[in-house]
PDB file of C-alpha atoms in Angstrom:
ATOM      1  CA  MET A   1       9.704   9.030   5.882  1.00 64.00           C
ATOM      2  CA  GLU A   2       8.465   8.958   2.300  1.00 81.00           C
ATOM      3  CA  ALA A   3       9.720   5.380   1.835  1.00 86.00           C
ATOM      4  CA  GLN A   4       7.970   4.299   5.066  1.00 88.00           C
ATOM      5  CA  LEU A   5       4.671   5.797   3.902  1.00 87.00           C
ATOM      6  CA  GLU A   6       4.910   4.245   0.450  1.00 90.00           C
ATOM      7  CA  ALA A   7       5.695   0.872   2.056  1.00 94.00           C
ATOM      8  CA  ALA A   8       2.580   1.259   4.231  1.00 96.00           C
ATOM      9  CA  VAL A   9       0.471   1.920   1.124  1.00 96.00           C
ATOM     10  CA  GLU A  10       1.900  -1.152  -0.608  1.00 97.00           C
ATOM     11  CA  THR A  11       1.200  -3.269   2.486  1.00 97.00           C
ATOM     12  CA  TYR A  12      -2.324  -1.856   2.713  1.00 98.00           C
ATOM     13  CA  LEU A  13      -3.165  -2.517  -0.942  1.00 98.00           C
ATOM     14  CA  SER A  14      -1.610  -5.979  -0.869  1.00 98.00           C
ATOM     15  CA  ALA A  15      -3.565  -6.897   2.273  1.00 98.00           C
ATOM     16  CA  LEU A  16      -6.745  -5.432   0.750  1.00 97.00           C
ATOM     17  CA  ARG A  17      -6.210  -7.454  -2.425  1.00 97.00           C
ATOM     18  CA  GLU A  18      -5.590 -10.659  -0.432  1.00 97.00           C
ATOM     19  CA  ALA A  19      -8.313 -10.053   2.200  1.00 97.00           C
ATOM     20  CA  ASP A  20      -5.659 -10.322   4.932  1.00 98.00           C
ATOM     21  CA  VAL A  21      -7.353  -8.860   8.006  1.00 98.00           C
ATOM     22  CA  GLU A  22      -4.402  -9.355  10.356  1.00 98.00           C
ATOM     23  CA  ARG A  23      -1.916  -7.624   8.064  1.00 98.00           C
ATOM     24  CA  ILE A  24      -4.239  -4.710   7.320  1.00 98.00           C
ATOM     25  CA  LEU A  25      -5.033  -4.191  11.021  1.00 98.00           C
ATOM     26  CA  SER A  26      -1.296  -4.046  11.807  1.00 98.00           C
ATOM     27  CA  LEU A  27      -1.232  -0.673  10.008  1.00 98.00           C
ATOM     28  CA  PHE A  28      -3.813   0.898  12.361  1.00 99.00           C
ATOM     29  CA  THR A  29      -3.649   2.158  15.933  1.00 98.00           C
ATOM     30  CA  ALA A  30      -5.930   0.550  18.517  1.00 97.00           C
ATOM     31  CA  TYR A  31      -8.230   3.607  18.498  1.00 97.00           C
ATOM     32  CA  ALA A  32      -8.387   4.127  14.711  1.00 99.00           C
ATOM     33  CA  VAL A  33     -11.618   4.686  12.785  1.00 99.00           C
ATOM     34  CA  VAL A  34     -12.584   3.960   9.160  1.00 99.00           C
ATOM     35  CA  HIS A  35     -15.091   6.267   7.421  1.00 98.00           C
ATOM     36  CA  SER A  36     -16.751   4.474   4.493  1.00 96.00           C
ATOM     37  CA  PRO A  37     -19.451   5.842   2.176  1.00 92.00           C
ATOM     38  CA  LEU A  38     -21.125   2.407   2.081  1.00 90.00           C
ATOM     39  CA  TYR A  39     -20.530   0.987   5.565  1.00 93.00           C
ATOM     40  CA  GLY A  40     -20.394   4.145   7.676  1.00 95.00           C
ATOM     41  CA  VAL A  41     -18.011   4.833  10.542  1.00 97.00           C
ATOM     42  CA  MET A  42     -16.479   1.661  11.974  1.00 98.00           C
ATOM     43  CA  ALA A  43     -13.467   0.380  13.847  1.00 99.00           C
ATOM     44  CA  PRO A  44     -11.010  -1.260  11.412  1.00 99.00           C
ATOM     45  CA  ALA A  45     -11.449  -4.598  13.234  1.00 99.00           C
ATOM     46  CA  ASP A  46     -15.148  -4.486  12.291  1.00 98.00           C
ATOM     47  CA  PHE A  47     -14.885  -2.826   8.885  1.00 98.00           C
ATOM     48  CA  TYR A  48     -12.390  -5.072   7.102  1.00 98.00           C
ATOM     49  CA  PRO A  49     -13.981  -8.464   7.930  1.00 98.00           C
ATOM     50  CA  THR A  50     -17.320  -7.028   6.762  1.00 97.00           C
ATOM     51  CA  LEU A  51     -15.805  -5.672   3.556  1.00 96.00           C
ATOM     52  CA  PHE A  52     -13.996  -8.946   2.843  1.00 97.00           C
ATOM     53  CA  ALA A  53     -17.210 -10.942   3.407  1.00 96.00           C
ATOM     54  CA  ASP A  54     -18.803  -8.772   0.697  1.00 94.00           C
ATOM     55  CA  THR A  55     -15.880  -9.272  -1.717  1.00 95.00           C
ATOM     56  CA  SER A  56     -15.140 -12.158  -4.082  1.00 95.00           C
ATOM     57  CA  ALA A  57     -12.155 -10.416  -5.707  1.00 94.00           C
ATOM     58  CA  ALA A  58     -10.304  -7.119  -5.486  1.00 95.00           C
ATOM     59  CA  ASN A  59      -8.001  -6.015  -8.268  1.00 95.00           C
ATOM     60  CA  LEU A  60      -6.218  -2.792  -7.363  1.00 96.00           C
ATOM     61  CA  GLU A  61      -4.089  -0.373  -9.358  1.00 97.00           C
ATOM     62  CA  LEU A  62      -2.204   2.343  -7.481  1.00 97.00           C
ATOM     63  CA  ARG A  63      -2.165   5.713  -9.223  1.00 97.00           C
ATOM     64  CA  SER A  64      -0.586   8.136  -6.729  1.00 96.00           C
ATOM     65  CA  VAL A  65       0.612   8.606  -3.146  1.00 96.00           C
ATOM     66  CA  MET A  66       0.574  12.036  -1.487  1.00 96.00           C
ATOM     67  CA  HIS A  67       1.648  13.038   2.003  1.00 94.00           C
ATOM     68  CA  GLY A  68       1.872  16.125   4.154  1.00 96.00           C
ATOM     69  CA  ARG A  69       0.178  17.624   7.206  1.00 96.00           C
ATOM     70  CA  ASP A  70      -3.349  18.783   7.880  1.00 96.00           C
ATOM     71  CA  THR A  71      -4.178  22.306   9.048  1.00 96.00           C
ATOM     72  CA  SER A  72      -3.502  21.362  12.687  1.00 96.00           C
ATOM     73  CA  GLY A  73      -0.108  19.813  11.881  1.00 96.00           C
ATOM     74  CA  VAL A  74      -1.118  16.140  11.997  1.00 96.00           C
ATOM     75  CA  ARG A  75       0.728  13.969   9.476  1.00 96.00           C
ATOM     76  CA  THR A  76      -1.477  12.796   6.613  1.00 97.00           C
ATOM     77  CA  MET A  77      -1.238  10.584   3.578  1.00 97.00           C
ATOM     78  CA  SER A  78      -3.617   9.980   0.690  1.00 98.00           C
ATOM     79  CA  PHE A  79      -3.456   7.360  -2.000  1.00 97.00           C
ATOM     80  CA  TRP A  80      -5.456   7.229  -5.199  1.00 97.00           C
ATOM     81  CA  PHE A  81      -6.164   3.865  -6.764  1.00 97.00           C
ATOM     82  CA  HIS A  82      -8.562   1.977  -8.996  1.00 96.00           C
ATOM     83  CA  PHE A  83     -10.540  -0.666  -7.101  1.00 95.00           C
ATOM     84  CA  ASP A  84     -12.003  -3.304  -9.406  1.00 95.00           C
ATOM     85  CA  TRP A  85     -14.313  -4.643  -6.707  1.00 93.00           C
ATOM     86  CA  ARG A  86     -16.177  -7.893  -7.272  1.00 93.00           C
ATOM     87  CA  LEU A  87     -19.147  -8.624  -5.049  1.00 92.00           C
ATOM     88  CA  PRO A  88     -19.784 -12.160  -3.717  1.00 92.00           C
ATOM     89  CA  SER A  89     -21.679 -13.223  -6.866  1.00 93.00           C
ATOM     90  CA  GLY A  90     -18.830 -11.923  -9.027  1.00 93.00           C
ATOM     91  CA  ALA A  91     -20.819  -8.833 -10.063  1.00 91.00           C
ATOM     92  CA  ALA A  92     -18.531  -5.933 -10.918  1.00 91.00           C
ATOM     93  CA  ALA A  93     -18.626  -2.748  -8.838  1.00 90.00           C
ATOM     94  CA  PRO A  94     -15.443  -0.907  -9.901  1.00 90.00           C
ATOM     95  CA  PHE A  95     -14.513   2.606  -8.841  1.00 91.00           C
ATOM     96  CA  ASP A  96     -11.638   5.063  -8.512  1.00 94.00           C
ATOM     97  CA  VAL A  97     -10.970   5.965  -4.889  1.00 96.00           C
ATOM     98  CA  ILE A  98      -8.827   8.127  -2.670  1.00 98.00           C
ATOM     99  CA  ASP A  99      -8.109   6.912   0.838  1.00 98.00           C
ATOM    100  CA  ALA A 100      -7.157   9.845   3.088  1.00 98.00           C
ATOM    101  CA  VAL A 101      -5.273   8.771   6.205  1.00 98.00           C
ATOM    102  CA  THR A 102      -4.164  10.525   9.385  1.00 98.00           C
ATOM    103  CA  LEU A 103      -1.038   9.107  10.999  1.00 97.00           C
ATOM    104  CA  ASP A 104       0.432   8.905  14.480  1.00 96.00           C
ATOM    105  CA  GLU A 105       4.097   9.649  15.246  1.00 93.00           C
ATOM    106  CA  ASP A 106       5.059   6.081  14.279  1.00 94.00           C
ATOM    107  CA  GLY A 107       3.290   6.221  10.912  1.00 94.00           C
ATOM    108  CA  ARG A 108       0.330   4.048  11.965  1.00 97.00           C
ATOM    109  CA  PHE A 109      -3.143   4.952  10.689  1.00 98.00           C
ATOM    110  CA  THR A 110      -5.361   6.798  13.178  1.00 98.00           C
ATOM    111  CA  SER A 111      -8.183   7.382  10.701  1.00 99.00           C
ATOM    112  CA  LEU A 112      -8.951   6.417   7.130  1.00 99.00           C
ATOM    113  CA  HIS A 113     -11.542   8.231   5.026  1.00 98.00           C
ATOM    114  CA  ILE A 114     -12.602   6.364   1.876  1.00 97.00           C
ATOM    115  CA  ILE A 115     -13.616   8.891  -0.779  1.00 95.00           C
ATOM    116  CA  TYR A 116     -15.339   7.972  -4.050  1.00 88.00           C
ATOM    117  CA  ASP A 117     -18.531   8.527  -6.011  1.00 81.00           C
ATOM    118  CA  THR A 118     -20.958   5.768  -5.004  1.00 77.00           C
ATOM    119  CA  VAL A 119     -23.578   6.517  -7.679  1.00 76.00           C
ATOM    120  CA  ASP A 120     -22.888   3.256  -9.554  1.00 76.00           C
ATOM    121  CA  VAL A 121     -21.525   1.144  -6.697  1.00 77.00           C
ATOM    122  CA  ARG A 122     -24.265   1.761  -4.112  1.00 78.00           C
ATOM    123  CA  PRO A 123     -27.138   0.144  -6.095  1.00 81.00           C
ATOM    124  CA  ALA A 124     -24.993  -2.889  -6.987  1.00 80.00           C
ATOM    125  CA  PHE A 125     -23.890  -3.264  -3.361  1.00 81.00           C
ATOM    126  CA  GLU A 126     -27.436  -2.979  -1.992  1.00 85.00           C
ATOM    127  CA  ALA A 127     -28.851  -5.412  -4.572  1.00 83.00           C
ATOM    128  CA  GLU A 128     -26.067  -7.911  -3.915  1.00 80.00           C
ATOM    129  CA  THR A 129     -26.068  -7.821  -0.113  1.00 85.00           C
ATOM    130  CA  GLY A 130     -29.757  -7.140   0.502  1.00 84.00           C
ATOM    131  CA  ARG A 131     -28.686  -4.455   2.983  1.00 82.00           C
ATOM    132  CA  ALA A 132     -29.088  -0.715   2.836  1.00 79.00           C
ATOM    133  CA  SER A 133     -25.777   1.090   2.684  1.00 78.00           C
ATOM    134  CA  TRP A 134     -24.871   3.779   5.175  1.00 77.00           C
ATOM    135  CA  ARG A 135     -25.673   7.356   4.231  1.00 70.00           C
ATOM    136  CA  HIS A 136     -25.176  10.716   5.903  1.00 47.00           C
TER     137      HIS A 136
END
Protein backbone atom coordinates (compact mmCIF):
# COMPACT_ATOMS: atom_id res chain seq x y z
CA MET A 1 0.00 0.00 0.00
CA GLU A 2 2.82 2.40 0.80
CA ALA A 3 4.21 2.10 -2.75
CA GLN A 4 0.74 2.78 -4.21
CA LEU A 5 0.36 5.93 -2.10
CA GLU A 6 3.82 7.21 -2.96
CA ALA A 7 3.10 6.58 -6.66
CA ALA A 8 -0.12 8.60 -6.31
CA VAL A 9 1.85 11.50 -4.78
CA GLU A 10 4.39 11.38 -7.61
CA THR A 11 1.58 11.35 -10.19
CA TYR A 12 -0.15 14.23 -8.41
CA LEU A 13 2.97 16.40 -8.22
CA SER A 14 3.96 15.62 -11.80
CA ALA A 15 0.47 16.49 -13.06
CA LEU A 16 0.47 19.66 -10.93
CA ARG A 17 3.85 20.66 -12.33
CA GLU A 18 2.70 20.02 -15.92
CA ALA A 19 -0.82 21.48 -15.50
CA ASP A 20 -2.29 18.14 -16.64
CA VAL A 21 -5.94 18.34 -15.61
CA GLU A 22 -6.91 14.91 -16.94
CA ARG A 23 -4.11 13.10 -15.12
CA ILE A 24 -4.70 14.93 -11.84
CA LEU A 25 -8.46 14.27 -11.97
CA SER A 26 -7.80 10.54 -12.46
CA LEU A 27 -6.58 10.46 -8.84
CA PHE A 28 -9.93 11.70 -7.44
CA THR A 29 -13.31 10.06 -6.94
CA ALA A 30 -16.32 11.56 -8.72
CA TYR A 31 -17.58 13.09 -5.45
CA ALA A 32 -14.24 14.46 -4.18
CA VAL A 33 -13.77 17.98 -2.84
CA VAL A 34 -10.72 20.27 -2.71
CA HIS A 35 -10.38 22.74 0.20
CA SER A 36 -8.08 25.63 -0.75
CA PRO A 37 -7.16 28.65 1.38
CA LEU A 38 -7.24 30.88 -1.72
CA TYR A 39 -10.01 29.39 -3.87
CA GLY A 40 -12.33 27.92 -1.23
CA VAL A 41 -14.15 24.60 -1.43
CA MET A 42 -14.45 23.31 -5.00
CA ALA A 43 -14.86 20.14 -7.00
CA PRO A 44 -11.48 19.05 -8.43
CA ALA A 45 -12.86 19.46 -11.97
CA ASP A 46 -13.40 23.16 -11.20
CA PHE A 47 -10.41 23.78 -8.95
CA TYR A 48 -7.53 22.55 -11.10
CA PRO A 49 -8.42 24.37 -14.36
CA THR A 50 -8.81 27.57 -12.30
CA LEU A 51 -5.49 27.04 -10.55
CA PHE A 52 -3.70 26.25 -13.82
CA ALA A 53 -5.16 29.39 -15.46
CA ASP A 54 -3.57 31.38 -12.61
CA THR A 55 -0.19 29.64 -13.00
CA SER A 56 2.65 30.34 -15.43
CA ALA A 57 5.02 27.83 -13.80
CA ALA A 58 5.07 25.42 -10.88
CA ASN A 59 8.34 24.07 -9.55
CA LEU A 60 7.74 21.50 -6.83
CA GLU A 61 10.04 19.78 -4.36
CA LEU A 62 8.66 16.87 -2.33
CA ARG A 63 9.82 16.79 1.28
CA SER A 64 7.80 14.01 2.94
CA VAL A 65 4.90 11.57 2.54
CA MET A 66 2.90 10.37 5.55
CA HIS A 67 -0.03 7.97 5.70
CA GLY A 68 -2.34 6.42 8.24
CA ARG A 69 -5.97 6.62 9.32
CA ASP A 70 -8.08 9.40 10.76
CA THR A 71 -9.94 9.08 14.06
CA SER A 72 -12.89 7.37 12.34
CA GLY A 73 -10.66 4.83 10.56
CA VAL A 74 -10.65 6.43 7.10
CA ARG A 75 -7.35 6.03 5.25
CA THR A 76 -5.40 9.28 4.95
CA MET A 77 -2.23 10.54 3.37
CA SER A 78 -0.39 13.85 3.66
CA PHE A 79 2.49 15.14 1.63
CA TRP A 80 4.68 18.12 2.39
CA PHE A 81 6.31 19.96 -0.48
CA HIS A 82 7.70 23.30 -1.57
CA PHE A 83 5.58 24.96 -4.26
CA ASP A 84 7.50 27.61 -6.18
CA TRP A 85 4.34 29.05 -7.71
CA ARG A 86 4.60 31.58 -10.52
CA LEU A 87 1.54 33.67 -11.29
CA PRO A 88 0.56 34.47 -14.91
CA SER A 89 2.88 37.51 -15.07
CA GLY A 90 5.75 35.40 -13.75
CA ALA A 91 5.53 36.99 -10.29
CA ALA A 92 6.78 34.64 -7.60
CA ALA A 93 4.41 33.38 -4.90
CA PRO A 94 6.33 30.48 -3.31
CA PHE A 95 5.23 28.58 -0.22
CA ASP A 96 5.68 25.36 1.73
CA VAL A 97 2.49 23.31 1.81
CA ILE A 98 0.97 20.15 3.19
CA ASP A 99 -1.81 18.51 1.23
CA ALA A 100 -3.91 16.28 3.51
CA VAL A 101 -5.91 13.67 1.61
CA THR A 102 -8.64 11.21 2.55
CA LEU A 103 -8.75 8.05 0.45
CA ASP A 104 -11.36 5.53 -0.63
CA GLU A 105 -10.78 1.76 -0.52
CA ASP A 106 -9.04 1.90 -3.93
CA GLY A 107 -6.64 4.67 -2.90
CA ARG A 108 -8.43 7.43 -4.84
CA PHE A 109 -8.69 10.89 -3.26
CA THR A 110 -12.06 11.70 -1.67
CA SER A 111 -10.93 15.04 -0.25
CA LEU A 112 -7.82 17.18 -0.39
CA HIS A 113 -7.12 19.94 2.13
CA ILE A 114 -4.38 22.37 1.07
CA ILE A 115 -2.67 23.74 4.18
CA TYR A 116 -0.20 26.64 4.15
CA ASP A 117 0.32 30.14 5.49
CA THR A 118 -1.14 32.55 2.92
CA VAL A 119 0.22 35.74 4.51
CA ASP A 120 2.64 36.39 1.63
CA VAL A 121 0.82 34.55 -1.16
CA ARG A 122 -2.66 36.04 -0.72
CA PRO A 123 -1.71 39.68 -1.53
CA ALA A 124 0.33 38.61 -4.58
CA PHE A 125 -2.52 36.40 -5.80
CA GLU A 126 -5.15 39.12 -5.34
CA ALA A 127 -2.99 41.79 -7.01
CA GLU A 128 -2.20 39.48 -9.93
CA THR A 129 -5.70 38.14 -10.59
CA GLY A 130 -7.75 41.18 -9.58
CA ARG A 131 -9.98 38.82 -7.60
CA ALA A 132 -10.51 38.52 -3.88
CA SER A 133 -9.37 35.19 -2.52
CA TRP A 134 -11.67 32.97 -0.52
CA ARG A 135 -11.60 33.35 3.25
CA HIS A 136 -13.40 31.66 6.12
